[in-house]
Amino acid sequence: GEAAAAMVAGSRDGSLSAREARPRRAKMTALSTSLGRPQGSSTASFVKLTEGAIESFICTDDSSVEDVRRTLLQVRQQYDSVHSEAEQKEAKLRSIREEIQTADRIQSQKADRVAQLEEKKKAFEQQYQETWQRIVDTQTSRKVYEHMLARIQKEQAILKQKLLIMEEHLSRKRRDVHRRVADSDRAESERVQRTKALMALEEDADAERQAVLASR
């Protein structure tokens, strides 16, 4: 601003003396410093152009106003180009930062989701282990019950066999009792008949004795 105005005014007055050039050099150096030095490939060309313009303003005594204006216009255009490039890079950098932040948030959400899924997985694994243990216990109890059932059934079969044997023995004993009762009844009948026969013989013997006595 002020340096450019002073440079234009000096050009209108004609040639610059060496004594006037020294403060002008300081002002142009301040101009170069105030414009800054952006980073990138465009920075070098911008700085070289600015320094060349400054040197031409200082060393050339017969620079015209048009040359100064063209040079300033080139410097301004170069500055605008570098400034626009810097803004674009800054916008791109902000976009990249936002993308990084978004990716970080998504990663954090994914990490939280993974942690939740891990917790659910652990819970399901615990439930699976408990269920499997209950199944094993049930199978063990079933085997025990099946063994007990087989043993009871075997004992029942043995008892049934013993019962059949005992029933057969009882039936045989009953038949023996019936036979013995029948034999006893038959023996009693025979005894009664023999007794009667004996009594009849005794009566006949008495009758014969009486008859003998009566005949005497």
PDB file of C-alpha atoms in Angstrom:
ATOM      1  CA  GLY A   1       0.000   0.000   0.000  1.00  0.00           C
ATOM      2  CA  GLU A   2       2.186   2.838   1.248  1.00  0.00           C
ATOM      3  CA  ALA A   3       5.337   1.332  -0.298  1.00  0.00           C
ATOM      4  CA  ALA A   4       3.609   0.976  -3.687  1.00  0.00           C
ATOM      5  CA  ALA A   5       2.314   4.566  -3.511  1.00  0.00           C
ATOM      6  CA  ALA A   6       5.720   5.869  -2.604  1.00  0.00           C
ATOM      7  CA  MET A   7       7.291   3.884  -5.447  1.00  0.00           C
ATOM      8  CA  VAL A   8       4.759   5.282  -7.944  1.00  0.00           C
ATOM      9  CA  ALA A   9       5.377   8.833  -6.686  1.00  0.00           C
ATOM     10  CA  GLY A  10       9.132   8.391  -7.042  1.00  0.00           C
ATOM     11  CA  SER A  11       8.683   7.226 -10.605  1.00  0.00           C
ATOM     12  CA  ARG A  12       6.720  10.354 -11.438  1.00  0.00           C
ATOM     13  CA  ASP A  13       9.557  12.588 -10.141  1.00  0.00           C
ATOM     14  CA  GLY A  14      12.045  11.044 -12.549  1.00  0.00           C
ATOM     15  CA  SER A  15      15.347   9.307 -11.785  1.00  0.00           C
ATOM     16  CA  LEU A  16      16.155   8.105  -8.263  1.00  0.00           C
ATOM     17  CA  SER A  17      19.415   9.082  -6.637  1.00  0.00           C
ATOM     18  CA  ALA A  18      21.496   6.630  -4.645  1.00  0.00           C
ATOM     19  CA  ARG A  19      20.607   8.469  -1.439  1.00  0.00           C
ATOM     20  CA  GLU A  20      16.883   8.181  -2.190  1.00  0.00           C
ATOM     21  CA  ALA A  21      17.297   4.535  -3.175  1.00  0.00           C
ATOM     22  CA  ARG A  22      18.423   3.423   0.296  1.00  0.00           C
ATOM     23  CA  PRO A  23      15.157   4.318   2.140  1.00  0.00           C
ATOM     24  CA  ARG A  24      13.195   3.041  -0.852  1.00  0.00           C
ATOM     25  CA  ARG A  25      15.037  -0.303  -0.598  1.00  0.00           C
ATOM     26  CA  ALA A  26      14.023  -0.528   3.043  1.00  0.00           C
ATOM     27  CA  LYS A  27      10.391   0.169   2.175  1.00  0.00           C
ATOM     28  CA  MET A  28      10.354  -2.430  -0.618  1.00  0.00           C
ATOM     29  CA  THR A  29      11.961  -4.960   1.703  1.00  0.00           C
ATOM     30  CA  ALA A  30       9.174  -4.228   4.213  1.00  0.00           C
ATOM     31  CA  LEU A  31       6.658  -4.759   1.394  1.00  0.00           C
ATOM     32  CA  SER A  32       8.192  -8.145   0.591  1.00  0.00           C
ATOM     33  CA  THR A  33       8.094  -9.116   4.262  1.00  0.00           C
ATOM     34  CA  SER A  34       4.500  -7.920   4.730  1.00  0.00           C
ATOM     35  CA  LEU A  35       3.293 -10.043   1.795  1.00  0.00           C
ATOM     36  CA  GLY A  36       4.566 -13.148   3.606  1.00  0.00           C
ATOM     37  CA  ARG A  37       6.150 -16.320   2.239  1.00  0.00           C
ATOM     38  CA  PRO A  38       3.484 -19.045   1.595  1.00  0.00           C
ATOM     39  CA  GLN A  39       4.646 -22.643   1.452  1.00  0.00           C
ATOM     40  CA  GLY A  40       4.632 -24.608  -1.816  1.00  0.00           C
ATOM     41  CA  SER A  41       6.041 -24.550  -5.344  1.00  0.00           C
ATOM     42  CA  SER A  42       4.327 -21.224  -6.097  1.00  0.00           C
ATOM     43  CA  THR A  43       6.148 -19.557  -3.179  1.00  0.00           C
ATOM     44  CA  ALA A  44       9.567 -19.583  -4.835  1.00  0.00           C
ATOM     45  CA  SER A  45       8.350 -18.004  -8.066  1.00  0.00           C
ATOM     46  CA  PHE A  46       6.320 -15.466  -6.087  1.00  0.00           C
ATOM     47  CA  VAL A  47       9.315 -14.498  -3.955  1.00  0.00           C
ATOM     48  CA  LYS A  48      11.619 -14.299  -6.976  1.00  0.00           C
ATOM     49  CA  LEU A  49       9.137 -12.103  -8.810  1.00  0.00           C
ATOM     50  CA  THR A  50       8.758  -9.829  -5.784  1.00  0.00           C
ATOM     51  CA  GLU A  51      12.511  -9.546  -5.259  1.00  0.00           C
ATOM     52  CA  GLY A  52      13.052  -8.894  -8.978  1.00  0.00           C
ATOM     53  CA  ALA A  53      10.445  -6.151  -8.899  1.00  0.00           C
ATOM     54  CA  ILE A  54      12.090  -4.605  -5.857  1.00  0.00           C
ATOM     55  CA  GLU A  55      15.530  -4.707  -7.497  1.00  0.00           C
ATOM     56  CA  SER A  56      14.145  -3.183 -10.687  1.00  0.00           C
ATOM     57  CA  PHE A  57      12.511  -0.408  -8.683  1.00  0.00           C
ATOM     58  CA  ILE A  58      15.761   0.356  -6.887  1.00  0.00           C
ATOM     59  CA  CYS A  59      18.377  -0.124  -9.579  1.00  0.00           C
ATOM     60  CA  THR A  60      16.567   1.251 -12.611  1.00  0.00           C
ATOM     61  CA  ASP A  61      16.475   5.017 -12.545  1.00  0.00           C
ATOM     62  CA  ASP A  62      14.366   5.458 -15.662  1.00  0.00           C
ATOM     63  CA  SER A  63      11.530   3.028 -14.824  1.00  0.00           C
ATOM     64  CA  SER A  64       8.266   4.310 -16.154  1.00  0.00           C
ATOM     65  CA  VAL A  65       4.995   4.436 -14.304  1.00  0.00           C
ATOM     66  CA  GLU A  66       3.534   1.852 -16.664  1.00  0.00           C
ATOM     67  CA  ASP A  67       6.337  -0.560 -15.951  1.00  0.00           C
ATOM     68  CA  VAL A  68       5.752  -0.066 -12.269  1.00  0.00           C
ATOM     69  CA  ARG A  69       2.044  -0.636 -12.671  1.00  0.00           C
ATOM     70  CA  ARG A  70       2.548  -3.749 -14.779  1.00  0.00           C
ATOM     71  CA  THR A  71       5.039  -5.092 -12.291  1.00  0.00           C
ATOM     72  CA  LEU A  72       2.731  -4.337  -9.381  1.00  0.00           C
ATOM     73  CA  LEU A  73      -0.144  -5.940 -11.275  1.00  0.00           C
ATOM     74  CA  GLN A  74       1.949  -9.053 -11.858  1.00  0.00           C
ATOM     75  CA  VAL A  75       2.918  -9.101  -8.210  1.00  0.00           C
ATOM     76  CA  ARG A  76      -0.711  -8.673  -7.204  1.00  0.00           C
ATOM     77  CA  GLN A  77      -1.850 -11.417  -9.556  1.00  0.00           C
ATOM     78  CA  GLN A  78       0.894 -13.713  -8.333  1.00  0.00           C
ATOM     79  CA  TYR A  79      -0.059 -12.893  -4.753  1.00  0.00           C
ATOM     80  CA  ASP A  80      -3.736 -13.528  -5.471  1.00  0.00           C
ATOM     81  CA  SER A  81      -2.812 -16.831  -7.122  1.00  0.00           C
ATOM     82  CA  VAL A  82      -0.644 -17.890  -4.187  1.00  0.00           C
ATOM     83  CA  HIS A  83      -3.281 -16.671  -1.718  1.00  0.00           C
ATOM     84  CA  SER A  84      -6.006 -18.581  -3.575  1.00  0.00           C
ATOM     85  CA  GLU A  85      -3.826 -21.695  -3.629  1.00  0.00           C
ATOM     86  CA  ALA A  86      -3.175 -21.299   0.100  1.00  0.00           C
ATOM     87  CA  GLU A  87      -6.913 -20.929   0.751  1.00  0.00           C
ATOM     88  CA  GLN A  88      -7.620 -24.008  -1.344  1.00  0.00           C
ATOM     89  CA  LYS A  89      -4.973 -25.954   0.550  1.00  0.00           C
ATOM     90  CA  GLU A  90      -6.368 -24.661   3.840  1.00  0.00           C
ATOM     91  CA  ALA A  91      -9.897 -25.698   2.801  1.00  0.00           C
ATOM     92  CA  LYS A  92      -8.577 -29.097   1.703  1.00  0.00           C
ATOM     93  CA  LEU A  93      -6.714 -29.395   5.006  1.00  0.00           C
ATOM     94  CA  ARG A  94      -9.904 -28.552   6.925  1.00  0.00           C
ATOM     95  CA  SER A  95     -11.786 -31.115   4.851  1.00  0.00           C
ATOM     96  CA  ILE A  96      -9.120 -33.728   5.578  1.00  0.00           C
ATOM     97  CA  ARG A  97      -9.243 -32.855   9.279  1.00  0.00           C
ATOM     98  CA  GLU A  98     -13.035 -33.185   9.265  1.00  0.00           C
ATOM     99  CA  GLU A  99     -12.755 -36.515   7.466  1.00  0.00           C
ATOM    100  CA  ILE A 100     -10.188 -37.654  10.023  1.00  0.00           C
ATOM    101  CA  GLN A 101     -12.468 -36.546  12.870  1.00  0.00           C
ATOM    102  CA  THR A 102     -15.412 -38.321  11.216  1.00  0.00           C
ATOM    103  CA  ALA A 103     -13.299 -41.431  10.738  1.00  0.00           C
ATOM    104  CA  ASP A 104     -12.208 -41.216  14.387  1.00  0.00           C
ATOM    105  CA  ARG A 105     -15.839 -40.933  15.510  1.00  0.00           C
ATOM    106  CA  ILE A 106     -16.836 -43.846  13.289  1.00  0.00           C
ATOM    107  CA  GLN A 107     -13.873 -45.846  14.576  1.00  0.00           C
ATOM    108  CA  SER A 108     -14.838 -44.991  18.146  1.00  0.00           C
ATOM    109  CA  GLN A 109     -18.441 -46.028  17.462  1.00  0.00           C
ATOM    110  CA  LYS A 110     -17.185 -49.228  15.843  1.00  0.00           C
ATOM    111  CA  ALA A 111     -14.952 -49.862  18.847  1.00  0.00           C
ATOM    112  CA  ASP A 112     -17.926 -49.356  21.177  1.00  0.00           C
ATOM    113  CA  ARG A 113     -20.035 -51.648  18.990  1.00  0.00           C
ATOM    114  CA  VAL A 114     -17.279 -54.254  18.957  1.00  0.00           C
ATOM    115  CA  ALA A 115     -17.028 -54.006  22.760  1.00  0.00           C
ATOM    116  CA  GLN A 116     -20.798 -54.506  23.057  1.00  0.00           C
ATOM    117  CA  LEU A 117     -20.659 -57.460  20.689  1.00  0.00           C
ATOM    118  CA  GLU A 118     -17.775 -58.928  22.690  1.00  0.00           C
ATOM    119  CA  GLU A 119     -19.833 -58.612  25.872  1.00  0.00           C
ATOM    120  CA  LYS A 120     -22.802 -60.288  24.181  1.00  0.00           C
ATOM    121  CA  LYS A 121     -20.484 -62.981  22.849  1.00  0.00           C
ATOM    122  CA  LYS A 122     -19.137 -63.642  26.334  1.00  0.00           C
ATOM    123  CA  ALA A 123     -22.689 -63.775  27.719  1.00  0.00           C
ATOM    124  CA  PHE A 124     -23.765 -66.220  24.981  1.00  0.00           C
ATOM    125  CA  GLU A 125     -20.676 -68.351  25.563  1.00  0.00           C
ATOM    126  CA  GLN A 126     -21.467 -68.414  29.298  1.00  0.00           C
ATOM    127  CA  GLN A 127     -25.068 -69.416  28.576  1.00  0.00           C
ATOM    128  CA  TYR A 128     -23.821 -72.068  26.148  1.00  0.00           C
ATOM    129  CA  GLN A 129     -21.428 -73.497  28.733  1.00  0.00           C
ATOM    130  CA  GLU A 130     -24.148 -73.543  31.397  1.00  0.00           C
ATOM    131  CA  THR A 131     -26.653 -75.142  29.003  1.00  0.00           C
ATOM    132  CA  TRP A 132     -24.108 -77.714  27.882  1.00  0.00           C
ATOM    133  CA  GLN A 133     -23.289 -78.513  31.529  1.00  0.00           C
ATOM    134  CA  ARG A 134     -26.987 -79.019  32.246  1.00  0.00           C
ATOM    135  CA  ILE A 135     -27.235 -81.308  29.210  1.00  0.00           C
ATOM    136  CA  VAL A 136     -24.240 -83.318  30.436  1.00  0.00           C
ATOM    137  CA  ASP A 137     -25.740 -83.527  33.932  1.00  0.00           C
ATOM    138  CA  THR A 138     -29.075 -84.614  32.464  1.00  0.00           C
ATOM    139  CA  GLN A 139     -27.394 -87.269  30.331  1.00  0.00           C
ATOM    140  CA  THR A 140     -25.485 -88.501  33.380  1.00  0.00           C
ATOM    141  CA  SER A 141     -28.686 -88.651  35.427  1.00  0.00           C
ATOM    142  CA  ARG A 142     -30.410 -90.422  32.549  1.00  0.00           C
ATOM    143  CA  LYS A 143     -27.665 -93.038  32.420  1.00  0.00           C
ATOM    144  CA  VAL A 144     -27.947 -93.534  36.177  1.00  0.00           C
ATOM    145  CA  TYR A 145     -31.731 -93.878  35.947  1.00  0.00           C
ATOM    146  CA  GLU A 146     -31.445 -96.244  32.990  1.00  0.00           C
ATOM    147  CA  HIS A 147     -28.966 -98.368  34.945  1.00  0.00           C
ATOM    148  CA  MET A 148     -31.301 -98.385  37.949  1.00  0.00           C
ATOM    149  CA  LEU A 149     -34.255 -99.288  35.702  1.00  0.00           C
ATOM    150  CA  ALA A 150     -32.318-102.138  34.099  1.00  0.00           C
ATOM    151  CA  ARG A 151     -31.326-103.410  37.529  1.00  0.00           C
ATOM    152  CA  ILE A 152     -34.904-103.191  38.825  1.00  0.00           C
ATOM    153  CA  GLN A 153     -36.212-104.927  35.727  1.00  0.00           C
ATOM    154  CA  LYS A 154     -33.613-107.678  36.172  1.00  0.00           C
ATOM    155  CA  GLU A 155     -34.563-108.056  39.833  1.00  0.00           C
ATOM    156  CA  GLN A 156     -38.232-108.166  38.845  1.00  0.00           C
ATOM    157  CA  ALA A 157     -37.471-110.909  36.323  1.00  0.00           C
ATOM    158  CA  ILE A 158     -35.594-112.870  39.010  1.00  0.00           C
ATOM    159  CA  LEU A 159     -38.443-112.391  41.486  1.00  0.00           C
ATOM    160  CA  LYS A 160     -40.958-113.436  38.864  1.00  0.00           C
ATOM    161  CA  GLN A 161     -38.958-116.576  38.175  1.00  0.00           C
ATOM    162  CA  LYS A 162     -38.749-117.304  41.886  1.00  0.00           C
ATOM    163  CA  LEU A 163     -42.484-116.672  42.192  1.00  0.00           C
ATOM    164  CA  LEU A 164     -43.209-119.153  39.421  1.00  0.00           C
ATOM    165  CA  ILE A 165     -40.992-121.719  41.127  1.00  0.00           C
ATOM    166  CA  MET A 166     -42.725-121.068  44.453  1.00  0.00           C
ATOM    167  CA  GLU A 167     -46.162-121.337  42.839  1.00  0.00           C
ATOM    168  CA  GLU A 168     -45.151-124.621  41.225  1.00  0.00           C
ATOM    169  CA  HIS A 169     -43.856-125.891  44.545  1.00  0.00           C
ATOM    170  CA  LEU A 170     -47.057-124.783  46.299  1.00  0.00           C
ATOM    171  CA  SER A 171     -49.147-126.463  43.660  1.00  0.00           C
ATOM    172  CA  ARG A 172     -47.174-129.655  44.140  1.00  0.00           C
ATOM    173  CA  LYS A 173     -47.583-129.389  47.882  1.00  0.00           C
ATOM    174  CA  ARG A 174     -51.322-128.905  47.484  1.00  0.00           C
ATOM    175  CA  ARG A 175     -51.539-131.973  45.293  1.00  0.00           C
ATOM    176  CA  ASP A 176     -49.597-133.929  47.928  1.00  0.00           C
ATOM    177  CA  VAL A 177     -51.969-132.734  50.651  1.00  0.00           C
ATOM    178  CA  HIS A 178     -54.986-133.662  48.597  1.00  0.00           C
ATOM    179  CA  ARG A 179     -53.527-137.097  47.936  1.00  0.00           C
ATOM    180  CA  ARG A 180     -52.677-137.606  51.585  1.00  0.00           C
ATOM    181  CA  VAL A 181     -56.160-136.477  52.626  1.00  0.00           C
ATOM    182  CA  ALA A 182     -57.632-138.893  50.133  1.00  0.00           C
ATOM    183  CA  ASP A 183     -55.367-141.663  51.402  1.00  0.00           C
ATOM    184  CA  SER A 184     -56.298-140.819  54.970  1.00  0.00           C
ATOM    185  CA  ASP A 185     -59.985-140.848  54.140  1.00  0.00           C
ATOM    186  CA  ARG A 186     -59.582-144.185  52.368  1.00  0.00           C
ATOM    187  CA  ALA A 187     -57.583-145.625  55.275  1.00  0.00           C
ATOM    188  CA  GLU A 188     -60.201-144.375  57.719  1.00  0.00           C
ATOM    189  CA  SER A 189     -62.943-145.960  55.631  1.00  0.00           C
ATOM    190  CA  GLU A 190     -61.020-149.229  55.515  1.00  0.00           C
ATOM    191  CA  ARG A 191     -60.441-149.042  59.277  1.00  0.00           C
ATOM    192  CA  VAL A 192     -64.126-148.488  59.887  1.00  0.00           C
ATOM    193  CA  GLN A 193     -64.984-151.431  57.642  1.00  0.00           C
ATOM    194  CA  ARG A 194     -62.440-153.689  59.354  1.00  0.00           C
ATOM    195  CA  THR A 195     -63.774-152.565  62.720  1.00  0.00           C
ATOM    196  CA  LYS A 196     -67.285-153.397  61.665  1.00  0.00           C
ATOM    197  CA  ALA A 197     -66.146-156.745  60.293  1.00  0.00           C
ATOM    198  CA  LEU A 198     -64.280-157.470  63.488  1.00  0.00           C
ATOM    199  CA  MET A 199     -67.325-156.558  65.534  1.00  0.00           C
ATOM    200  CA  ALA A 200     -69.458-158.819  63.357  1.00  0.00           C
ATOM    201  CA  LEU A 201     -66.994-161.676  63.828  1.00  0.00           C
ATOM    202  CA  GLU A 202     -67.009-161.116  67.557  1.00  0.00           C
ATOM    203  CA  GLU A 203     -70.815-161.181  67.589  1.00  0.00           C
ATOM    204  CA  ASP A 204     -70.781-164.420  65.581  1.00  0.00           C
ATOM    205  CA  ALA A 205     -68.242-165.886  67.996  1.00  0.00           C
ATOM    206  CA  ASP A 206     -70.377-164.922  70.986  1.00  0.00           C
ATOM    207  CA  ALA A 207     -73.415-166.390  69.354  1.00  0.00           C
ATOM    208  CA  GLU A 208     -71.612-169.659  68.698  1.00  0.00           C
ATOM    209  CA  ARG A 209     -70.370-169.838  72.294  1.00  0.00           C
ATOM    210  CA  GLN A 210     -73.849-169.255  73.588  1.00  0.00           C
ATOM    211  CA  ALA A 211     -75.172-171.879  71.263  1.00  0.00           C
ATOM    212  CA  VAL A 212     -72.602-174.388  72.508  1.00  0.00           C
ATOM    213  CA  LEU A 213     -73.410-173.664  76.088  1.00  0.00           C
ATOM    214  CA  ALA A 214     -77.072-173.976  75.434  1.00  0.00           C
ATOM    215  CA  SER A 215     -76.635-177.353  73.781  1.00  0.00           C
ATOM    216  CA  ARG A 216     -74.978-178.851  76.861  1.00  0.00           C
TER     217      ARG A 216
END
